[in-house]
Amino acid sequence: MTGEQDIPRLVLFPQTAEVNQKDHLVIGGCDSVALAEEFGTPLYVFDEVDLRSRCAEFKAEFKQRYPDTTVCYSAKAFTARAMLQLVKEEGLDLDVVSGGELGIARSLDFPMERVHFPGNNKSAEELEMAIQYGIGHVVVDNPHELDMLREIAGKRKVNILLRLSPGIDAHTHQYNTTGTVDSKFGFTRSTWDEAVNTALAAPNLNVNGLHFHIGSGIFEMEPYEKAIEVMLEYAATIKQRHNFEIRVLSIGGGFGVQYTVEEVPPPIATWAEVIVNKITSQCRELKLSLPRLIVEPGRAIVARAGVALYRVGVIKDIPGIRGYVCVDGGMGDNIRQPMYGARQEALVANRVAARETGKVTIAGKYCESGDILIRDISMPELKAGDILAVAGSGAYCIPLQSNYNASFRPAIVFVREGKARLIRRRETLEDLTRHDVV
Ligand SMILES: *Cc1c(COP(=O)(O)O)cnc(C)c1O
């Protein structure tokens, strides 16, 4: 077996990733080249051990420092039923952002008191559904929703959190920033007082606390510390004015993950340490009781556990300009590069240890010039038929998939101890035409 010291990119792959005697990439004890043969490409492979240990790590690192923590998986990062079932088994709560996600959770008998519902433009139907199911919290986002919810709730009592926009820049991609003043998410500062007045006065709303979520793919501690400061100072103001203490503080998700060898985010233990220290010291200073803490990781639970396998087809060399290596997937199954300029890395699954010979651009098969998976990546000489394994494909790839060019969305397998379990089959022509009315 070959280790990380020989192949630096192996650290970006799931924790069970190794290289076998055939020089093939192995995940969860399964030879990835054999998986590509058996299930076809593109194929999304998730390491179940990695997924479960990430859930356990979040729980352990926060709870040992702050026992009253609830870890809540943000379903939108990867929403397959098998994933939500795993989350249920691991004892995490669930964040949903739509009636669809709520419906999937319900279809798995996910305990509804462990489900929370943020989102910036929930429909009346979605709010009704949330109330009927008796979910843990509706995370109220704006004045309009607050009015709607009071109306729809009627005589029923609804547990809510108020999502306040703290006006903080998390220094991530513009499309991944949610906590700045200029954001569509959360109550803006000028509406906080009125939101609190209205919510506390509503007999059918049970205000449990405050919520913020400052963005995604964050590498810095400081934005969290600042946001906690802003929120708890405001909690102290609420206490003074209304003699009401918040019982819950949700700090959202957004914890960055390692997509490249060079850029290493803080480990989960460090996030936990800094966040918990900030909350406890701030509460002491402001004479607030410690609230229940909710953390909502999505990406950090699933990103590294997922690997996408593609087959190499056309190779086009434009001398002096660029070499394109085209694979049988692309923006239809992973739009992160075109959408966010996101960077991922890859290995040749059938010749992992092969020496790199130069830079190429990995392109997809879709009819868009922007259909790029990885720009300018150093690779060995590639040839048609090679299997490319793209690391860090577990989060925000599958849920953003499309049927552009009438492509079939790929199959997904969970691997563990040498066994592969199909959790979503590849689409067929029948799937593509099923909804059309002729
Ligand atoms: C998307 C989202 C998260 C999860 O973000 P990650 O970057 O995937 O950790 C958590 N909370 C809310 C409210 C979100 O919208």
GROMACS .gro file of C-alpha atoms and ligand atoms in nm, residues 74 76-77 95 97 118 163 211 213 215-217 252-255 296-300 396, ligand 1:
model
   37
   74SER     CA    1  -2.779   2.096   0.684
   76LYS     CA    2  -2.909   2.084   0.132
   77ALA     CA    3  -2.538   1.990   0.104
   95ASP     CA    4  -3.187   2.160   0.886
   97VAL     CA    5  -3.476   2.473   0.359
  118PRO     CA    6  -3.454   2.819   0.777
  163ARG     CA    7  -3.264   3.475   1.201
  211HIS     CA    8  -3.008   3.234   1.469
  213HIS     CA    9  -2.553   3.191   0.943
  215GLY     CA   10  -2.178   3.197   0.486
  216SER     CA   11  -2.018   2.881   0.355
  217GLY     CA   12  -1.665   2.754   0.307
  252GLY     CA   13  -2.534   2.833   1.154
  253GLY     CA   14  -2.283   2.631   0.951
  254GLY     CA   15  -2.022   2.733   0.699
  255PHE     CA   16  -1.714   2.552   0.829
  296GLU     CA   17  -2.543   2.349   1.148
  297PRO     CA   18  -2.262   2.196   0.941
  298GLY     CA   19  -2.346   2.077   0.590
  299ARG     CA   20  -2.034   2.088   0.376
  300ALA     CA   21  -1.801   1.984   0.657
  396TYR     CA   22  -2.317   2.087  -0.315
  439LIG     C1   23  -2.659   2.617   0.399
  439LIG     C2   24  -2.681   2.641   0.542
  439LIG     C3   25  -2.601   2.576   0.637
  439LIG     C4   26  -2.488   2.484   0.601
  439LIG     O1   27  -2.380   2.550   0.542
  439LIG     P1   28  -2.244   2.470   0.513
  439LIG     O2   29  -2.155   2.569   0.451
  439LIG     O3   30  -2.280   2.360   0.420
  439LIG     O4   31  -2.194   2.420   0.643
  439LIG     C5   32  -2.632   2.596   0.770
  439LIG     N1   33  -2.732   2.680   0.808
  439LIG     C6   34  -2.809   2.745   0.718
  439LIG     C7   35  -2.917   2.833   0.766
  439LIG     C8   36  -2.785   2.729   0.583
  439LIG     O5   37  -2.861   2.793   0.494
   0.00000   0.00000   0.00000
